[in-house]
Structures are given as C-alpha cells and as structure tokens.
Short mmCIF file of C-alpha atoms and ligand atoms in Angstrom, two decimals:
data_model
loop_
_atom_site.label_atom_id
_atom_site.label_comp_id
_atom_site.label_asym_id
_atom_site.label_seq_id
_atom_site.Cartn_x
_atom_site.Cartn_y
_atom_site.Cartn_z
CA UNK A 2 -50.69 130.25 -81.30
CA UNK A 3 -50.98 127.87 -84.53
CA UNK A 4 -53.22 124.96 -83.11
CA UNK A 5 -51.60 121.46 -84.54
CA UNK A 6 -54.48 119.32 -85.54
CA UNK A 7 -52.53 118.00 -88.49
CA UNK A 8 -49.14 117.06 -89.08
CA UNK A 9 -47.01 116.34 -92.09
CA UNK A 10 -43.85 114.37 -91.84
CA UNK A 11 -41.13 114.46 -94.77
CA UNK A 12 -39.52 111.33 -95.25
CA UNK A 13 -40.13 107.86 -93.37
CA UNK A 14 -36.86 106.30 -92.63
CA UNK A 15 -35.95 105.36 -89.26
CA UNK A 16 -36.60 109.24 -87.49
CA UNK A 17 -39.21 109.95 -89.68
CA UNK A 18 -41.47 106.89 -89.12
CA UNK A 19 -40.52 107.13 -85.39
CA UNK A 20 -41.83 111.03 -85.15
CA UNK A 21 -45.12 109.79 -87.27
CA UNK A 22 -45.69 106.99 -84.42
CA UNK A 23 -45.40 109.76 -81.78
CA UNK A 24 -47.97 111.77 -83.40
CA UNK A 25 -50.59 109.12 -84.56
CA UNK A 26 -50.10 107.91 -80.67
CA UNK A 27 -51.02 111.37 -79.52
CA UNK A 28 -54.23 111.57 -81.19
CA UNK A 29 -53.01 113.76 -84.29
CA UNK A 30 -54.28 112.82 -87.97
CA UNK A 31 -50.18 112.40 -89.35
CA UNK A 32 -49.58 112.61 -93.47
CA UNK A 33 -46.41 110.75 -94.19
CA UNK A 34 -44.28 111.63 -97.22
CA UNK A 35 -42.01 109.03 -98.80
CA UNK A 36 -40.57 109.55 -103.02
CA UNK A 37 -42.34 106.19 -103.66
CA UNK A 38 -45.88 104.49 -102.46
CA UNK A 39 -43.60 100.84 -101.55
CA UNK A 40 -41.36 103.12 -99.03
CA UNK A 41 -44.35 104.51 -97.74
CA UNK A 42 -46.18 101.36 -97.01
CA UNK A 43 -42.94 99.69 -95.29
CA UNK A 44 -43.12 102.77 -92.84
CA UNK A 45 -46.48 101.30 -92.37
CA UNK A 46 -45.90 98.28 -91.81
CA UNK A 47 -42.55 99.15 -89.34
CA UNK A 48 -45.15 101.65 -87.18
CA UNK A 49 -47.94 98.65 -87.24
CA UNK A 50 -45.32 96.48 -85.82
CA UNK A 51 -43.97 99.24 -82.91
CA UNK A 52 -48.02 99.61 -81.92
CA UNK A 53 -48.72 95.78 -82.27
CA UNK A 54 -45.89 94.88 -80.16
CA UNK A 55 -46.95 97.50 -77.37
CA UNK A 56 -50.13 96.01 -77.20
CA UNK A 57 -48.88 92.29 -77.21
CA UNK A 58 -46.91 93.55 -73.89
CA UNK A 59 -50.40 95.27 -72.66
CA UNK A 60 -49.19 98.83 -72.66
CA UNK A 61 -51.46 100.02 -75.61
CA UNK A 62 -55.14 98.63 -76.28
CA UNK A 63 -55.64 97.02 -79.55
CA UNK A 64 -58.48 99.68 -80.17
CA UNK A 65 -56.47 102.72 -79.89
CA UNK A 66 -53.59 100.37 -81.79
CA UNK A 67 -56.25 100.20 -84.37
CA UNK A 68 -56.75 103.99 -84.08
CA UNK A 69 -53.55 105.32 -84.12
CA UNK A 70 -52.74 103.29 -87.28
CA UNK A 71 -55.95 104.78 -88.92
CA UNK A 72 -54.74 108.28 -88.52
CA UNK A 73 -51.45 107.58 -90.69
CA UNK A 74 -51.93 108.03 -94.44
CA UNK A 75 -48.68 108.23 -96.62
CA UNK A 76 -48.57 109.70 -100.03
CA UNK A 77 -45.66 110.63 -102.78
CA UNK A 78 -47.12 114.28 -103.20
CA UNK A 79 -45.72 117.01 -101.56
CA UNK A 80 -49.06 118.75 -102.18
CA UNK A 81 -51.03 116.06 -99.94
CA UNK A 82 -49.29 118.53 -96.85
CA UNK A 83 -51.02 121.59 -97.78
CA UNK A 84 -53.31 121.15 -95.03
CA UNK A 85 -51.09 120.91 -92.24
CA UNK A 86 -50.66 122.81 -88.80
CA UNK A 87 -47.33 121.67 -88.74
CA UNK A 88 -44.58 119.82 -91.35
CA UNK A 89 -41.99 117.94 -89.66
CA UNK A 90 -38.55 117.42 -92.37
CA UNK A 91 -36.83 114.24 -91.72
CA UNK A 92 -35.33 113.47 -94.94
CA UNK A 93 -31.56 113.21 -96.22
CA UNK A 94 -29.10 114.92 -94.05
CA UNK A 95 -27.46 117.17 -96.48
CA UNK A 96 -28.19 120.75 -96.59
CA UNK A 97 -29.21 121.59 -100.18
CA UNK A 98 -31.97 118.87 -100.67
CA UNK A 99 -33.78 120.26 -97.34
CA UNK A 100 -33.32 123.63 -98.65
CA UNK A 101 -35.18 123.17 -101.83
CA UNK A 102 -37.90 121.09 -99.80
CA UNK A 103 -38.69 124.15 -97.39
CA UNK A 104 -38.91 126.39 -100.17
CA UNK A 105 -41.45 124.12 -101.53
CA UNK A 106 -43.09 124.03 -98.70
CA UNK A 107 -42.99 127.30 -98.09
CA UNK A 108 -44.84 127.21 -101.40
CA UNK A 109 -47.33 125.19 -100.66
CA UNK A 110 -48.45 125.69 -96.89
CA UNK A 111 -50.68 128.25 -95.20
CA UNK A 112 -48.31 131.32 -94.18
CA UNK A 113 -49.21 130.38 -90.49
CA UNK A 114 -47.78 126.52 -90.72
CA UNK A 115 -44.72 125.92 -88.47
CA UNK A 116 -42.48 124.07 -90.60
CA UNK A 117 -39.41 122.19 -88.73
CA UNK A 118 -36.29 120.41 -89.64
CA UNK A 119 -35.33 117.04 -87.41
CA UNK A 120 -31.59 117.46 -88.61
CA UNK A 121 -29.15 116.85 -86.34
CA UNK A 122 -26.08 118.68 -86.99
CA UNK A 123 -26.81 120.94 -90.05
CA UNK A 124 -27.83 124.85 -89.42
CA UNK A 125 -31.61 125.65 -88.87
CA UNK A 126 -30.70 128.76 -89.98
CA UNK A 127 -29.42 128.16 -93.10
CA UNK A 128 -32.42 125.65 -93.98
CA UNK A 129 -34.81 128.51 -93.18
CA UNK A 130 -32.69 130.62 -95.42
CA UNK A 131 -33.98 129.10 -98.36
CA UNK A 132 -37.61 130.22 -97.48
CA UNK A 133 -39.08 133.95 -97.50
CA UNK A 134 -40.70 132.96 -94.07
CA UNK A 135 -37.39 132.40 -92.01
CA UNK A 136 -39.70 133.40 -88.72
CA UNK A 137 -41.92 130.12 -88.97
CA UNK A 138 -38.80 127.90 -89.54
CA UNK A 139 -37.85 126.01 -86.39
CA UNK A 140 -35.65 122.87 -85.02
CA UNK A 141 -37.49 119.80 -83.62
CA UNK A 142 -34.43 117.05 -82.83
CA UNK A 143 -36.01 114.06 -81.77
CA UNK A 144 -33.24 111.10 -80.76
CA UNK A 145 -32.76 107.94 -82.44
CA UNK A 146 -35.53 105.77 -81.50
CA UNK A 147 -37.92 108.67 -81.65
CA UNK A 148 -40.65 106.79 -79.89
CA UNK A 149 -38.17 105.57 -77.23
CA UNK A 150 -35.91 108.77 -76.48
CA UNK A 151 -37.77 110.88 -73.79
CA UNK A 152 -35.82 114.47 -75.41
CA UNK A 153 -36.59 116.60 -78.11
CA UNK A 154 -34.59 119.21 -78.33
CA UNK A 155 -36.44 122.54 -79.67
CA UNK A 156 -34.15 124.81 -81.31
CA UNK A 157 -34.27 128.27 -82.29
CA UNK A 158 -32.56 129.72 -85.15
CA UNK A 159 -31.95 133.29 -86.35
CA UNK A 160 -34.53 134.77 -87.45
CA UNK A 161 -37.45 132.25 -85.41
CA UNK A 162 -40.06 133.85 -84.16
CA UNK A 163 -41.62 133.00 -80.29
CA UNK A 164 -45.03 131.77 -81.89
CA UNK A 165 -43.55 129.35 -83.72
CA UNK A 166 -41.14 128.55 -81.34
CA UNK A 167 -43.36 128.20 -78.86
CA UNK A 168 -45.73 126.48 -80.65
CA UNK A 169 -43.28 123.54 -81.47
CA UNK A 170 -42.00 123.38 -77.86
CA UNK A 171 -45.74 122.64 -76.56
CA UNK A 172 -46.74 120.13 -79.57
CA UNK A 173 -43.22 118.39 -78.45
CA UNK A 174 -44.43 117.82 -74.79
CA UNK A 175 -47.70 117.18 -76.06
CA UNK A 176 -46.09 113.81 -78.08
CA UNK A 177 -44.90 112.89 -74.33
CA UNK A 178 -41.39 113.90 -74.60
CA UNK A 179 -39.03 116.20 -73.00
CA UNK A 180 -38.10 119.22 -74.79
CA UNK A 181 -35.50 121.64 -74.40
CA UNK A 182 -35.35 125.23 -75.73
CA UNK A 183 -31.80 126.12 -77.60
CA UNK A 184 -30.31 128.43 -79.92
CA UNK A 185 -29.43 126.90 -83.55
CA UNK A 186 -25.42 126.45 -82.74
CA UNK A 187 -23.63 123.37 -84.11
CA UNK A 188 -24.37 120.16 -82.65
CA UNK A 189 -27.14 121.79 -80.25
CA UNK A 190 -26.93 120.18 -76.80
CA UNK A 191 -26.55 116.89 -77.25
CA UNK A 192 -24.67 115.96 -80.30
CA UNK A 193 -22.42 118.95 -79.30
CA UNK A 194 -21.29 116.51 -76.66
CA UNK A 195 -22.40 113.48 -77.53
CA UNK A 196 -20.21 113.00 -81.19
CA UNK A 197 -16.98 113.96 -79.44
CA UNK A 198 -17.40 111.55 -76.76
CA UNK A 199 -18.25 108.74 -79.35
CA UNK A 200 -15.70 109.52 -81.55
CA UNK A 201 -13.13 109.37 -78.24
CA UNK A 202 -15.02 105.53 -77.19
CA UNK A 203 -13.77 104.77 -81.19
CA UNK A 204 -10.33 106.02 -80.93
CA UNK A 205 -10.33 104.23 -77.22
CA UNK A 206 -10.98 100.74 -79.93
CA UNK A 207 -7.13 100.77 -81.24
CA UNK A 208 -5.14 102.45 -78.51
CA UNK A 209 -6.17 100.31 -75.68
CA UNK A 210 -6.64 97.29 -78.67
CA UNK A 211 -9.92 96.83 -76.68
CA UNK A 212 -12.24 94.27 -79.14
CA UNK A 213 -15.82 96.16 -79.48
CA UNK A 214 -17.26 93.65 -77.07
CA UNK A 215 -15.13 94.98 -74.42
CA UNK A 216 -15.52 98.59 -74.92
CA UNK A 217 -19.37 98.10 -75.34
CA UNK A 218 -19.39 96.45 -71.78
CA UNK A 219 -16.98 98.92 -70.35
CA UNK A 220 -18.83 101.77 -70.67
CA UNK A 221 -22.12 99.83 -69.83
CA UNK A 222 -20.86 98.75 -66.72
CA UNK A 223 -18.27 101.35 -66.02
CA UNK A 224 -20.15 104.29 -66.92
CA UNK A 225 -23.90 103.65 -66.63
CA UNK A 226 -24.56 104.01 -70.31
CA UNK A 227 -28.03 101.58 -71.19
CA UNK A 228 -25.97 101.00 -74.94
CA UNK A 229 -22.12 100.59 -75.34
CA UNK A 230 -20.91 103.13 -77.70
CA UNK A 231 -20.38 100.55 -80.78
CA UNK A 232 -23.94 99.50 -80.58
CA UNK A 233 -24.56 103.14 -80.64
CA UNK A 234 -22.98 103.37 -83.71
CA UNK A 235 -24.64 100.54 -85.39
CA UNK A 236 -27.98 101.33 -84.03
CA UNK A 237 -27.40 105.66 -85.24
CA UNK A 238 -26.10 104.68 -88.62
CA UNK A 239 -22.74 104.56 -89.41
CA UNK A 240 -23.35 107.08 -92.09
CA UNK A 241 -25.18 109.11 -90.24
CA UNK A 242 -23.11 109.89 -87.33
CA UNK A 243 -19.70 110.38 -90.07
CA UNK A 244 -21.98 112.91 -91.39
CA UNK A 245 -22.98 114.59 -88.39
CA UNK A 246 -19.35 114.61 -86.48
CA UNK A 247 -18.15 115.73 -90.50
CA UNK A 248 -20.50 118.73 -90.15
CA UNK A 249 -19.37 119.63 -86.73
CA UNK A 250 -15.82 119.46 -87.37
CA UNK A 251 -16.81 121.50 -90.27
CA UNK A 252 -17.93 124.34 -88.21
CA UNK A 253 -16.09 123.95 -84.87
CA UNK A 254 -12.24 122.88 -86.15
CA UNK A 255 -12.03 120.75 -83.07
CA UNK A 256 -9.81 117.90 -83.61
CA UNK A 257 -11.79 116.21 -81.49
CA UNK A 258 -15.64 116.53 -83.72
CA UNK A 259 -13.82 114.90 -86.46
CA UNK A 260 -14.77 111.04 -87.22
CA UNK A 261 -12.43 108.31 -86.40
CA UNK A 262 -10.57 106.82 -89.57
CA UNK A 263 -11.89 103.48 -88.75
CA UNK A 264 -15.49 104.79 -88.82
CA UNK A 265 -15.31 106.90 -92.57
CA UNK A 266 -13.67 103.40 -94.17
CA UNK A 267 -16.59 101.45 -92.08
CA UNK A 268 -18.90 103.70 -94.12
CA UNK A 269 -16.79 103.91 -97.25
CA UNK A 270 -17.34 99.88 -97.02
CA UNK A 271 -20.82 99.85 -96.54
CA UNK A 272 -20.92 98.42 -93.45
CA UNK A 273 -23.63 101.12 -91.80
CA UNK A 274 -24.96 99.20 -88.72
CA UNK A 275 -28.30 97.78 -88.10
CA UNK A 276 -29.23 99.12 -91.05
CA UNK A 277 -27.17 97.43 -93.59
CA UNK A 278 -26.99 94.23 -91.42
CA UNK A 279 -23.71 94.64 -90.53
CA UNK A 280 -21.55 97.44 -88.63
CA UNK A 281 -19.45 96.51 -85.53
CA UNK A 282 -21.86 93.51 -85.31
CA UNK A 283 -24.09 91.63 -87.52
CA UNK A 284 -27.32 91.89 -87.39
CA UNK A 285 -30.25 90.75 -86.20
CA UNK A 286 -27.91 89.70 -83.18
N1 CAA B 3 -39.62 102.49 -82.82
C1 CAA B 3 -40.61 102.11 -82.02
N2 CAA B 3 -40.50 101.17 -81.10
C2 CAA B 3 -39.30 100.55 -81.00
C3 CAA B 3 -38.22 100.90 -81.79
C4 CAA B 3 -38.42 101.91 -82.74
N3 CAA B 3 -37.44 102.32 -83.54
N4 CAA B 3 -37.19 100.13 -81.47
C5 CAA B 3 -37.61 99.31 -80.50
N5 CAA B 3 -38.89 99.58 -80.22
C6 CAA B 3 -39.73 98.96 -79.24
C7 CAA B 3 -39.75 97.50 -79.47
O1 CAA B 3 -41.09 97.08 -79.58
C8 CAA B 3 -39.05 96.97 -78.24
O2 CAA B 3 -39.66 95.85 -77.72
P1 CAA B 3 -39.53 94.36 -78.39
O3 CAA B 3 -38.09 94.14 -78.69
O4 CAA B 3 -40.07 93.51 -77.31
O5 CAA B 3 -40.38 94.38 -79.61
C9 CAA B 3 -39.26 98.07 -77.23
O6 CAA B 3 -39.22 99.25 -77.98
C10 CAA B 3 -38.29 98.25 -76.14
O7 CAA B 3 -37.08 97.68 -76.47
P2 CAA B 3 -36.10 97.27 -75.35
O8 CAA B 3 -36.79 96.53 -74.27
O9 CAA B 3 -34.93 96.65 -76.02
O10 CAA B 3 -35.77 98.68 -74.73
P3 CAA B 3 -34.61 99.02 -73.78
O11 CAA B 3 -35.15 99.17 -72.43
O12 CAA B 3 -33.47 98.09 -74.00
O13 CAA B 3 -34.19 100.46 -74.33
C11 CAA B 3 -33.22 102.02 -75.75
C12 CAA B 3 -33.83 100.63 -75.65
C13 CAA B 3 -34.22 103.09 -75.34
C14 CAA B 3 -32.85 102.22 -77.24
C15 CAA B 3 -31.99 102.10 -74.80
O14 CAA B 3 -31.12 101.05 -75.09
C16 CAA B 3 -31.26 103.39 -74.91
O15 CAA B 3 -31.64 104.39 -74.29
N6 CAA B 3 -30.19 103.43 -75.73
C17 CAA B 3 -29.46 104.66 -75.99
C18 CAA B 3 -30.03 105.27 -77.25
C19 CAA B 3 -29.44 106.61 -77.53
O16 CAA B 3 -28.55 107.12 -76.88
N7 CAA B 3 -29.98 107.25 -78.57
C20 CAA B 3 -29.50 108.54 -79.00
C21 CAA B 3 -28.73 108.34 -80.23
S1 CAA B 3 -27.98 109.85 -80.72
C22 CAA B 3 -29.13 110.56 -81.67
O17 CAA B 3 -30.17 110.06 -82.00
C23 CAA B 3 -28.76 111.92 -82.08
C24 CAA B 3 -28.58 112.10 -83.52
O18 CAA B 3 -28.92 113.18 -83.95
C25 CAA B 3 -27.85 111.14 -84.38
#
C-alpha cells in the first residue's frame, strides 16, 4: 500500500486549511496550494491561530505547535505537489474546475499517488473521469470544521481500486478521525440526510413564523443538536450548502433536496454566513 509521508492539499479555504491542520498535527510534511502567495499565507496565519489557541488551553505543547506549523509550506505551483504520497482537492465546488485539476495532477504525480476529492455533493466518479487513472481516484469528505468533526467519510467511486481505497481509509484514521467506507452515490451518508433535513428546519422558518432564534434553540434543546440549524447554515456557507442541496436535487428529483427560496435569495444577496459577516446573524456574534 502507497505509504503517505507527504501530502498535498488543493486549495486553503475553510476545508482545505482545516484538512492541512489535521495533517501537519499528525506528523505529515503538508504542501498547501492556494492561486496566490497572500491566500496562502492567511491559511497560515488561520492554522497558526487553531494550534496557538490549543496550546493557550494546554491541549497541544508549544513545541509540537512550533512543529506542526514548520511542516506546512504553501506555494502557487501546482508542480510543488509532484512529490506527494497523497493530494487532497478542496477547491471550488463545481465539477469542471476539479476536473481539469485532476487531470493535471494526474499529469504531474507519480502513477502510484492517491489523489482525492473533499467535495461534498458532486460525483467522485465523474471527477476521476477526467483522469486516465480513474483506479487511484478516491473520496475523502471531511465535515465542516475539519479539525473539529470526528467523521470522514471515505468514498468509493466506480472504477476505485482497494489500494487506494484502502490506503485513504487508514491515512483518515491516522489524522484521528472516524472514517466510513461508502460507494460514490449522491450526497454519500451524511449530506444524503443531512441537506434534506436542513432544508425542512428552513421551510419550518415561515410556516410556523418561528424567528431564527427560536428555531436555533428548538432544535438545540428539543433535539440534541450541539448547533441550531441556522447557525449551521451560516457556519457551512450559505453558498455552499445551495450548491450542494442544488446538486442533489439535481440527481435525486426529490422535492425535498431542493434549497429553500429564502436560502438561494440569501445567497443571491450575498449574505453567505460567517463568512461574509452576515447570514441569519451577523458576525462575529
Ligand atoms: N479550525 C480549527 N479549530 C477551530 C475551528 C476551525 N475551523 N473553529 C474553531 N476551532 C477551535 C477554536 O480554537 C475553538 O476554541 P476558541 O473559541 O476558544 O478559540 C475550539 O475549536 C472549540 O470551539 P468551541 O468550544 O466553540 O467548540 P464546541 O464544543 O462549541 O464545538 C463544534 C464546536 C464542533 C463546531 C460543534 O458546535 C458542532 O459539532 N457543531 C455541528 C457542526 C456540524 O454539524 N458540522 C457539519 C456541517 S455539514 C458539512 O460539513 C458537510 C458538507 O459537506 C457541507
């Protein structure tokens, strides 16, 4: 099986930076790719903050703080990931940018690097599609925070092969999560269920003319969840999750995938969450 002793993440927004954390904090020298050198140093900075804060709360030693940080570099070349065991994607979720970026990798890798997509509700399959090497293409679905969700979910699409497979399984639980093994279907596990039922806590909004306040604590307090749904929302992206329950409804023609109205002229409006400062709350609350 491919041994990972160097990893290569595509894009450092919010998942991106997150699955870079994880794998600096496991020991594993991580090159981060970002389209300019200033998005690449805030990435930085954000991870530097994460470890800083862990070891202000006495959970990480300022040592291997120090360490961790020191096995990040970040670069604007593509090329800078030829090395790499494994290349984790976490850029744009639209279909035909990550298909020209595996082919490129494809490109430019060894023939034995795994190379994995983080997207949430496009097809693995037809990301891998656009390479020659369909067998070494897998899904690795980390959860918004990366470093904070325990799951990954590992997903297999057509044409995967078990080394690779298997290979991104066991580097998942070696980043300390909890993986799962599924097929490349729409949605996977969790967003399979997980948009729906969002989508239903947004519709809940104007038929029980519950304020966002109200829902959010209902479903805390009623239903266990550690976030209400709206601060779900904000803290997923706005965009994001339109996109993702879009894609679904795309492939499933469930009424029930598509996004609430309210929530496509929230992002028509630019109002995108935490992100953008502002969502169903302002932020920083
Ligand atoms: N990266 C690294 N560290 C982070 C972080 C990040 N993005 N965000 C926060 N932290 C750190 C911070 O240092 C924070 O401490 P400080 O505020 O003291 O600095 C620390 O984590 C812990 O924060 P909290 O004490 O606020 O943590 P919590 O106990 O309240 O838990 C939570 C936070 C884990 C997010 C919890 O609220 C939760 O489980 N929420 C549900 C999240 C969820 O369902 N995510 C899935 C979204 S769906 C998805 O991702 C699928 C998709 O494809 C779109």
């Amino acid at each position: 099986m491919t041994e990972i002793r160097r990893v290569g993440v595509v894009g450092l927004g919010a998942m991106g930076a997150g699955i870079a954390q994880l794998c600096v904090e496991a020991g594993v020298e991580t090159v981060g790719r970002e389209v300019t050198a200033e998005l690449g140093e805030a990435a930085r900075g954000r991870i530097g903050h994460f470890l800083t804060r862990k070891v202000e709360k006495g959970t990480l030693q300022q040592e291997a703080r120090d360490a961790a940080v020191g096995r990040l570099t970040t670069t604007t070349e593509l090329a800078d990931l030829a090395g790499c065991d494994l290349v984790i994607e976490a850029i744009v979720e639209e279909l035909e940018p990550k298909r020209v970026l595996f082919a490129e990798l494809e490109r430019l890798c060894r023939p034995d690097t795994v190379l994995a997509t983080n997207t949430s509700a496009l097809s693995v399959t037809e990301i891998a599609a656009a390479t020659s090497s369909p067998e070494r293409v897998v899904g690795m679905h980390f959860f918004n925070p990366a470093p904070l969700m325990p799951l990954v979910e590992i997903v297999r699409a057509q044409l995967t092969a078990d080394e690779p497979f298997e290979a991104a399984f066991a580097f998942g639980t070696r980043l300390g999560k909890t993986a799962v093994r599924c097929h490349d279907t729409p949605g996977f596990v969790v967003n399979r269920v997980l948009i729906p039922l969002l989508n239903d806590c947004l519709r809940v909004l104007d038929e029980a003319r519950v304020s966002a306040e109200d829902l959010d604590t209902a479903m805390r307090a009623g239903a266990g969840w550690p976030m209400g749904p709206c601060e779900l929302v904000d803290l997923v992206g706005i965009d994001v999750h339109v996109h993702a329950a879009e894609a679904l409804y795309e492939k499933l023609r469930e009424p029930r995938m598509a996004p609430p109205p309210r929530l496509v002229a929230m992002r028509n409006a630019g109002l995108l969450g935490r992100k953008s400062g502002r969502g169903f709350y302002p932020y920083p609350r």
